[in-house]
PDB file of C-alpha atoms in Angstrom:
ATOM      1  CA  UNK A   9      12.288   2.142  80.286  1.00 77.00           C
ATOM      2  CA  UNK A  10      10.728   3.836  77.314  1.00 84.00           C
ATOM      3  CA  UNK A  11       8.455   1.787  75.068  1.00 91.00           C
ATOM      4  CA  UNK A  12       5.917   2.166  72.292  1.00 95.00           C
ATOM      5  CA  UNK A  13       3.085  -0.186  71.398  1.00 96.00           C
ATOM      6  CA  UNK A  14       1.169  -0.291  68.161  1.00 97.00           C
ATOM      7  CA  UNK A  15      -1.521  -2.872  68.893  1.00 96.00           C
ATOM      8  CA  UNK A  16      -2.594  -3.479  65.300  1.00 96.00           C
ATOM      9  CA  UNK A  17      -0.305  -5.129  62.771  1.00 96.00           C
ATOM     10  CA  UNK A  18      -2.612  -4.038  59.963  1.00 97.00           C
ATOM     11  CA  UNK A  19      -5.467  -1.589  59.501  1.00 98.00           C
ATOM     12  CA  UNK A  20      -7.812  -1.875  56.529  1.00 98.00           C
ATOM     13  CA  UNK A  21     -10.048   0.984  55.437  1.00 98.00           C
ATOM     14  CA  UNK A  22     -11.978   1.918  52.343  1.00 98.00           C
ATOM     15  CA  UNK A  23     -10.952   4.969  50.378  1.00 97.00           C
ATOM     16  CA  UNK A  24     -12.818   8.046  51.570  1.00 97.00           C
ATOM     17  CA  UNK A  25     -13.410   6.653  55.046  1.00 98.00           C
ATOM     18  CA  UNK A  26     -11.707   7.997  58.160  1.00 97.00           C
ATOM     19  CA  UNK A  27      -8.685   6.108  59.437  1.00 97.00           C
ATOM     20  CA  UNK A  28      -7.067   5.658  62.825  1.00 98.00           C
ATOM     21  CA  UNK A  29      -3.748   4.028  63.591  1.00 98.00           C
ATOM     22  CA  UNK A  30      -3.250   3.453  67.297  1.00 98.00           C
ATOM     23  CA  UNK A  31      -0.197   4.106  69.444  1.00 98.00           C
ATOM     24  CA  UNK A  32       0.422   3.978  73.178  1.00 97.00           C
ATOM     25  CA  UNK A  33       3.664   4.847  74.893  1.00 96.00           C
ATOM     26  CA  UNK A  34       5.509   4.580  78.166  1.00 92.00           C
ATOM     27  CA  UNK A  35       8.107   7.045  79.419  1.00 88.00           C
ATOM     28  CA  UNK A  36       9.087   8.120  82.899  1.00 83.00           C
ATOM     29  CA  UNK A  37       8.894  11.830  82.141  1.00 83.00           C
ATOM     30  CA  UNK A  38       7.225  14.005  79.534  1.00 85.00           C
ATOM     31  CA  UNK A  39       7.164  12.514  76.044  1.00 89.00           C
ATOM     32  CA  UNK A  40       8.073  13.805  72.662  1.00 91.00           C
ATOM     33  CA  UNK A  41       5.986  11.808  70.172  1.00 94.00           C
ATOM     34  CA  UNK A  42       6.388  11.252  66.458  1.00 95.00           C
ATOM     35  CA  UNK A  43       4.745   9.520  63.525  1.00 97.00           C
ATOM     36  CA  UNK A  44       6.720   8.336  60.523  1.00 97.00           C
ATOM     37  CA  UNK A  45       5.590   6.650  57.319  1.00 96.00           C
ATOM     38  CA  UNK A  46       7.607   4.157  55.293  1.00 94.00           C
ATOM     39  CA  UNK A  47       6.892   3.305  51.677  1.00 91.00           C
ATOM     40  CA  UNK A  48       8.415   0.144  50.134  1.00 85.00           C
ATOM     41  CA  UNK A  49      12.177   0.358  49.675  1.00 79.00           C
ATOM     42  CA  UNK A  50      12.237   3.851  51.111  1.00 82.00           C
ATOM     43  CA  UNK A  51      13.470   5.375  54.337  1.00 86.00           C
ATOM     44  CA  UNK A  52      11.183   6.711  57.041  1.00 93.00           C
ATOM     45  CA  UNK A  53       9.426   9.964  56.270  1.00 94.00           C
ATOM     46  CA  UNK A  54       8.426  12.340  59.070  1.00 93.00           C
ATOM     47  CA  UNK A  55       4.665  13.021  59.334  1.00 95.00           C
ATOM     48  CA  UNK A  56       4.109  14.953  62.542  1.00 95.00           C
ATOM     49  CA  UNK A  57       5.219  15.445  66.132  1.00 93.00           C
ATOM     50  CA  UNK A  58       3.972  16.418  69.554  1.00 93.00           C
ATOM     51  CA  UNK A  59       6.408  18.349  71.693  1.00 88.00           C
ATOM     52  CA  UNK A  60       4.210  20.596  73.824  1.00 86.00           C
ATOM     53  CA  UNK A  61       1.074  22.723  73.570  1.00 89.00           C
ATOM     54  CA  UNK A  62      -2.130  21.830  71.743  1.00 91.00           C
ATOM     55  CA  UNK A  63      -2.954  18.155  72.082  1.00 93.00           C
ATOM     56  CA  UNK A  64      -4.135  17.961  68.474  1.00 96.00           C
ATOM     57  CA  UNK A  65      -1.252  18.236  66.056  1.00 96.00           C
ATOM     58  CA  UNK A  66      -1.525  18.479  62.306  1.00 96.00           C
ATOM     59  CA  UNK A  67       1.041  17.116  59.915  1.00 94.00           C
ATOM     60  CA  UNK A  68       1.785  16.289  56.329  1.00 91.00           C
ATOM     61  CA  UNK A  69      -0.692  14.927  53.775  1.00 93.00           C
ATOM     62  CA  UNK A  70      -3.768  15.708  55.885  1.00 95.00           C
ATOM     63  CA  UNK A  71      -2.746  13.540  58.827  1.00 97.00           C
ATOM     64  CA  UNK A  72      -3.267  14.582  62.423  1.00 97.00           C
ATOM     65  CA  UNK A  73      -2.704  13.015  65.811  1.00 98.00           C
ATOM     66  CA  UNK A  74      -4.116  13.552  69.259  1.00 96.00           C
ATOM     67  CA  UNK A  75      -1.960  13.428  72.361  1.00 96.00           C
ATOM     68  CA  UNK A  76      -3.819  12.019  75.359  1.00 96.00           C
ATOM     69  CA  UNK A  77      -1.692  12.142  78.484  1.00 94.00           C
ATOM     70  CA  UNK A  78      -4.105  10.264  80.741  1.00 94.00           C
ATOM     71  CA  UNK A  79      -4.353   7.371  78.306  1.00 95.00           C
ATOM     72  CA  UNK A  80      -0.694   7.666  77.230  1.00 96.00           C
ATOM     73  CA  UNK A  81      -1.813   7.513  73.620  1.00 97.00           C
ATOM     74  CA  UNK A  82      -0.936   9.290  70.395  1.00 98.00           C
ATOM     75  CA  UNK A  83      -3.273   7.929  67.720  1.00 98.00           C
ATOM     76  CA  UNK A  84      -2.795   8.923  64.092  1.00 98.00           C
ATOM     77  CA  UNK A  85      -5.902  10.000  62.205  1.00 98.00           C
ATOM     78  CA  UNK A  86      -7.059  11.191  58.828  1.00 98.00           C
ATOM     79  CA  UNK A  87     -10.637  12.214  57.974  1.00 97.00           C
ATOM     80  CA  UNK A  88     -10.647  10.715  54.477  1.00 97.00           C
ATOM     81  CA  UNK A  89      -8.214   7.983  53.452  1.00 97.00           C
ATOM     82  CA  UNK A  90      -6.569   7.771  50.038  1.00 97.00           C
ATOM     83  CA  UNK A  91      -5.269   4.660  48.304  1.00 96.00           C
ATOM     84  CA  UNK A  92      -1.891   6.395  48.207  1.00 95.00           C
ATOM     85  CA  UNK A  93      -1.865   6.438  52.029  1.00 96.00           C
ATOM     86  CA  UNK A  94      -1.230   2.686  51.978  1.00 97.00           C
ATOM     87  CA  UNK A  95       2.127   2.215  53.677  1.00 96.00           C
ATOM     88  CA  UNK A  96       3.822   1.186  56.918  1.00 97.00           C
ATOM     89  CA  UNK A  97       3.373   3.617  59.813  1.00 98.00           C
ATOM     90  CA  UNK A  98       5.621   3.915  62.846  1.00 97.00           C
ATOM     91  CA  UNK A  99       4.996   5.688  66.111  1.00 98.00           C
ATOM     92  CA  UNK A 100       8.069   6.774  68.095  1.00 95.00           C
ATOM     93  CA  UNK A 101       8.806   8.369  71.439  1.00 93.00           C
ATOM     94  CA  UNK A 102      11.705  10.074  73.123  1.00 87.00           C
ATOM     95  CA  UNK A 103      11.843  11.418  76.626  1.00 72.00           C
ATOM     96  CA  UNK A 104      11.960  15.171  77.066  1.00 67.00           C
ATOM     97  CA  UNK A 105      14.793  16.646  79.060  1.00 63.00           C
ATOM     98  CA  UNK A 106      18.307  17.862  78.583  1.00 50.00           C
ATOM     99  CA  UNK A 107      19.888  14.618  79.724  1.00 52.00           C
ATOM    100  CA  UNK A 108      18.197  12.644  76.992  1.00 52.00           C
ATOM    101  CA  UNK A 109      20.327  11.760  74.008  1.00 65.00           C
ATOM    102  CA  UNK A 110      17.491  12.172  71.536  1.00 75.00           C
ATOM    103  CA  UNK A 111      17.210   8.439  70.900  1.00 82.00           C
ATOM    104  CA  UNK A 112      13.873   7.443  69.398  1.00 89.00           C
ATOM    105  CA  UNK A 113      12.089   4.299  70.500  1.00 92.00           C
ATOM    106  CA  UNK A 114       9.905   2.940  67.714  1.00 95.00           C
ATOM    107  CA  UNK A 115       6.825   0.772  67.753  1.00 96.00           C
ATOM    108  CA  UNK A 116       6.754  -2.333  65.607  1.00 95.00           C
ATOM    109  CA  UNK A 117       4.766  -0.622  62.884  1.00 97.00           C
ATOM    110  CA  UNK A 118       1.235  -0.819  61.489  1.00 98.00           C
ATOM    111  CA  UNK A 119       0.509  -1.562  57.855  1.00 97.00           C
ATOM    112  CA  UNK A 120      -2.267   0.622  56.513  1.00 97.00           C
ATOM    113  CA  UNK A 121      -4.151  -0.785  53.547  1.00 97.00           C
ATOM    114  CA  UNK A 122      -6.597   1.548  51.842  1.00 97.00           C
ATOM    115  CA  UNK A 123      -8.834  -0.149  49.300  1.00 96.00           C
ATOM    116  CA  UNK A 124     -10.552   1.632  46.421  1.00 94.00           C
TER     117      UNK A 124
ATOM    118  CA  UNK B 120      17.972  20.899  50.640  1.00 61.00           C
ATOM    119  CA  UNK B 121      19.405  17.525  49.740  1.00 75.00           C
ATOM    120  CA  UNK B 122      18.391  14.630  51.941  1.00 91.00           C
ATOM    121  CA  UNK B 123      20.396  12.000  53.756  1.00 95.00           C
ATOM    122  CA  UNK B 124      22.336   9.876  51.281  1.00 96.00           C
ATOM    123  CA  UNK B 125      23.244   6.239  51.844  1.00 97.00           C
ATOM    124  CA  UNK B 126      25.142   3.682  49.820  1.00 97.00           C
ATOM    125  CA  UNK B 127      25.009   1.015  48.728  1.00 97.00           C
ATOM    126  CA  UNK B 128      21.245   0.527  48.532  1.00 95.00           C
ATOM    127  CA  UNK B 129      21.507  -3.247  48.487  1.00 96.00           C
ATOM    128  CA  UNK B 130      24.204  -5.694  49.523  1.00 97.00           C
ATOM    129  CA  UNK B 131      24.333  -9.475  49.553  1.00 98.00           C
ATOM    130  CA  UNK B 132      27.218 -11.202  51.347  1.00 98.00           C
ATOM    131  CA  UNK B 133      27.993 -14.582  52.807  1.00 97.00           C
ATOM    132  CA  UNK B 134      28.247 -15.112  56.536  1.00 96.00           C
ATOM    133  CA  UNK B 135      31.651 -14.341  58.026  1.00 97.00           C
ATOM    134  CA  UNK B 136      32.354 -11.775  55.309  1.00 97.00           C
ATOM    135  CA  UNK B 137      32.694  -8.074  56.075  1.00 97.00           C
ATOM    136  CA  UNK B 138      30.603  -5.187  54.788  1.00 98.00           C
ATOM    137  CA  UNK B 139      30.568  -1.406  55.119  1.00 98.00           C
ATOM    138  CA  UNK B 140      27.798   1.139  54.737  1.00 97.00           C
ATOM    139  CA  UNK B 141      28.192   4.834  54.097  1.00 97.00           C
ATOM    140  CA  UNK B 142      26.035   7.782  55.120  1.00 97.00           C
ATOM    141  CA  UNK B 143      26.233  11.421  54.077  1.00 96.00           C
ATOM    142  CA  UNK B 144      24.046  13.630  56.289  1.00 94.00           C
ATOM    143  CA  UNK B 145      22.089  16.726  55.479  1.00 91.00           C
ATOM    144  CA  UNK B 146      24.490  19.657  55.403  1.00 89.00           C
ATOM    145  CA  UNK B 147      24.944  21.185  58.839  1.00 87.00           C
ATOM    146  CA  UNK B 148      23.260  18.369  60.753  1.00 89.00           C
ATOM    147  CA  UNK B 149      25.403  17.663  63.776  1.00 87.00           C
ATOM    148  CA  UNK B 150      23.683  14.559  65.129  1.00 90.00           C
ATOM    149  CA  UNK B 151      23.792  11.297  63.194  1.00 93.00           C
ATOM    150  CA  UNK B 152      22.133   8.000  64.051  1.00 94.00           C
ATOM    151  CA  UNK B 153      22.475   4.470  62.675  1.00 97.00           C
ATOM    152  CA  UNK B 154      19.439   2.223  63.083  1.00 96.00           C
ATOM    153  CA  UNK B 155      18.934  -1.458  62.335  1.00 97.00           C
ATOM    154  CA  UNK B 156      15.490  -2.413  61.035  1.00 95.00           C
ATOM    155  CA  UNK B 157      14.800  -6.129  60.961  1.00 95.00           C
ATOM    156  CA  UNK B 158      11.882  -7.228  58.799  1.00 91.00           C
ATOM    157  CA  UNK B 159       8.607  -6.809  60.665  1.00 89.00           C
ATOM    158  CA  UNK B 160      10.091  -4.621  63.386  1.00 92.00           C
ATOM    159  CA  UNK B 161      10.625  -0.970  64.058  1.00 93.00           C
ATOM    160  CA  UNK B 162      14.071   0.583  63.731  1.00 95.00           C
ATOM    161  CA  UNK B 163      16.436   0.035  66.651  1.00 95.00           C
ATOM    162  CA  UNK B 164      19.219   2.472  67.430  1.00 94.00           C
ATOM    163  CA  UNK B 165      22.734   1.105  67.024  1.00 96.00           C
ATOM    164  CA  UNK B 166      24.826   4.216  67.562  1.00 95.00           C
ATOM    165  CA  UNK B 167      24.455   7.991  67.837  1.00 93.00           C
ATOM    166  CA  UNK B 168      27.095  10.605  67.023  1.00 92.00           C
ATOM    167  CA  UNK B 169      27.178  14.249  67.998  1.00 89.00           C
ATOM    168  CA  UNK B 170      29.597  15.792  65.508  1.00 87.00           C
ATOM    169  CA  UNK B 171      32.427  13.225  65.538  1.00 85.00           C
ATOM    170  CA  UNK B 172      31.886  11.983  69.087  1.00 90.00           C
ATOM    171  CA  UNK B 173      29.865   8.946  70.162  1.00 92.00           C
ATOM    172  CA  UNK B 174      26.868   9.808  72.352  1.00 89.00           C
ATOM    173  CA  UNK B 175      25.233   6.393  72.655  1.00 90.00           C
ATOM    174  CA  UNK B 176      26.518   3.018  71.457  1.00 93.00           C
ATOM    175  CA  UNK B 177      24.923   0.895  74.145  1.00 91.00           C
ATOM    176  CA  UNK B 178      23.031  -1.252  71.596  1.00 92.00           C
ATOM    177  CA  UNK B 179      25.943  -1.730  69.194  1.00 96.00           C
ATOM    178  CA  UNK B 180      27.327  -5.302  69.133  1.00 95.00           C
ATOM    179  CA  UNK B 181      30.891  -4.136  69.478  1.00 95.00           C
ATOM    180  CA  UNK B 182      32.420  -7.541  68.869  1.00 96.00           C
ATOM    181  CA  UNK B 183      31.410  -7.308  65.218  1.00 97.00           C
ATOM    182  CA  UNK B 184      30.030  -3.823  64.528  1.00 98.00           C
ATOM    183  CA  UNK B 185      32.020  -0.619  64.360  1.00 97.00           C
ATOM    184  CA  UNK B 186      31.197   2.899  63.250  1.00 97.00           C
ATOM    185  CA  UNK B 187      33.022   6.145  62.779  1.00 95.00           C
ATOM    186  CA  UNK B 188      32.247   9.698  61.807  1.00 94.00           C
ATOM    187  CA  UNK B 189      35.456  11.355  60.802  1.00 82.00           C
ATOM    188  CA  UNK B 190      35.392  15.165  60.665  1.00 85.00           C
ATOM    189  CA  UNK B 191      31.826  15.145  61.932  1.00 83.00           C
ATOM    190  CA  UNK B 192      30.249  14.747  58.495  1.00 91.00           C
ATOM    191  CA  UNK B 193      30.123  11.395  56.666  1.00 95.00           C
ATOM    192  CA  UNK B 194      29.809   8.197  58.633  1.00 97.00           C
ATOM    193  CA  UNK B 195      30.543   4.546  57.969  1.00 97.00           C
ATOM    194  CA  UNK B 196      29.117   1.484  59.682  1.00 98.00           C
ATOM    195  CA  UNK B 197      31.013  -1.783  59.385  1.00 98.00           C
ATOM    196  CA  UNK B 198      30.155  -5.371  60.196  1.00 98.00           C
ATOM    197  CA  UNK B 199      32.955  -7.922  60.498  1.00 97.00           C
ATOM    198  CA  UNK B 200      32.266 -10.827  60.468  1.00 96.00           C
ATOM    199  CA  UNK B 201      28.626 -10.838  59.413  1.00 97.00           C
ATOM    200  CA  UNK B 202      26.110 -13.310  60.781  1.00 97.00           C
ATOM    201  CA  UNK B 203      22.830 -14.473  59.301  1.00 97.00           C
ATOM    202  CA  UNK B 204      20.905 -12.464  61.917  1.00 96.00           C
ATOM    203  CA  UNK B 205      22.483  -9.249  60.643  1.00 97.00           C
ATOM    204  CA  UNK B 206      20.184  -9.376  57.621  1.00 98.00           C
ATOM    205  CA  UNK B 207      18.236  -6.135  57.932  1.00 97.00           C
ATOM    206  CA  UNK B 208      17.865  -2.632  56.576  1.00 96.00           C
ATOM    207  CA  UNK B 209      20.419  -0.215  58.002  1.00 97.00           C
ATOM    208  CA  UNK B 210      19.076   3.300  58.240  1.00 96.00           C
ATOM    209  CA  UNK B 211      20.999   6.494  58.754  1.00 96.00           C
ATOM    210  CA  UNK B 212      19.224   9.514  60.207  1.00 95.00           C
ATOM    211  CA  UNK B 213      20.301  13.025  61.103  1.00 92.00           C
ATOM    212  CA  UNK B 214      19.008  15.912  63.183  1.00 88.00           C
ATOM    213  CA  UNK B 215      19.758  19.585  62.926  1.00 76.00           C
ATOM    214  CA  UNK B 216      21.070  21.808  65.689  1.00 67.00           C
ATOM    215  CA  UNK B 217      17.789  23.628  66.168  1.00 61.00           C
ATOM    216  CA  UNK B 218      14.844  22.528  68.248  1.00 59.00           C
ATOM    217  CA  UNK B 219      13.010  20.692  65.509  1.00 62.00           C
ATOM    218  CA  UNK B 220      13.631  17.305  67.174  1.00 76.00           C
ATOM    219  CA  UNK B 221      12.544  15.209  64.194  1.00 84.00           C
ATOM    220  CA  UNK B 222      15.058  12.940  62.544  1.00 90.00           C
ATOM    221  CA  UNK B 223      15.527  12.818  58.776  1.00 92.00           C
ATOM    222  CA  UNK B 224      16.136   9.361  57.373  1.00 94.00           C
ATOM    223  CA  UNK B 225      18.075   8.143  54.378  1.00 95.00           C
ATOM    224  CA  UNK B 226      16.708   5.421  52.062  1.00 94.00           C
ATOM    225  CA  UNK B 227      18.591   2.694  53.894  1.00 95.00           C
ATOM    226  CA  UNK B 228      20.862  -0.165  52.889  1.00 96.00           C
ATOM    227  CA  UNK B 229      19.230  -3.580  52.666  1.00 96.00           C
ATOM    228  CA  UNK B 230      21.729  -6.241  53.760  1.00 98.00           C
ATOM    229  CA  UNK B 231      21.176  -9.914  53.064  1.00 98.00           C
ATOM    230  CA  UNK B 232      23.566 -12.368  54.702  1.00 98.00           C
ATOM    231  CA  UNK B 233      23.486 -15.884  53.202  1.00 97.00           C
TER     232      UNK B 233
END
């Protein structure tokens, strides 16, 4: 069965410092991986995805993520955090392949708090 | 392009009452998903439509939840009768027909069952 783990409920960083939000996944085949961000009282907003190719993917608002197949991880990173990055972040996975319905499996979310 | 629209944004009902949520997808998006997001958890898929057909409803509590997507555009999700544990945010998401894979989410409907 597919699953996603986000081991940290909350990550605290100071503005200007680099940030990392961790994600590990489990699928039986090749994964498609996603990061979404959720601001209060808003829906989920797509940040970036890994489908195939370069393991380092770049997304919106300066975020990037590195796909590591051997460690089954897809950590979200940003070189310099902003206070406005404070939000709830979700990692999600779906299994590649034509038989897959496209259903996303989400982690439980990590709250990012960036302090001035 | 306009995003995914949902209404109402908030709803408070008593247990055993019924409630309905509405979703209008991005124009041309054939695949539509309904997710339930309980506080402190990630979204969980309830049902997926491809045009007006159901692709996956394995996680839908069919004794009380129902959903339809008439004409392959708008969709409604209904709960009857509601239970306290149905309190959650109900998110609608859609995907285009290309190979973009990402899902586009609406703002959600926050349901409180008292």
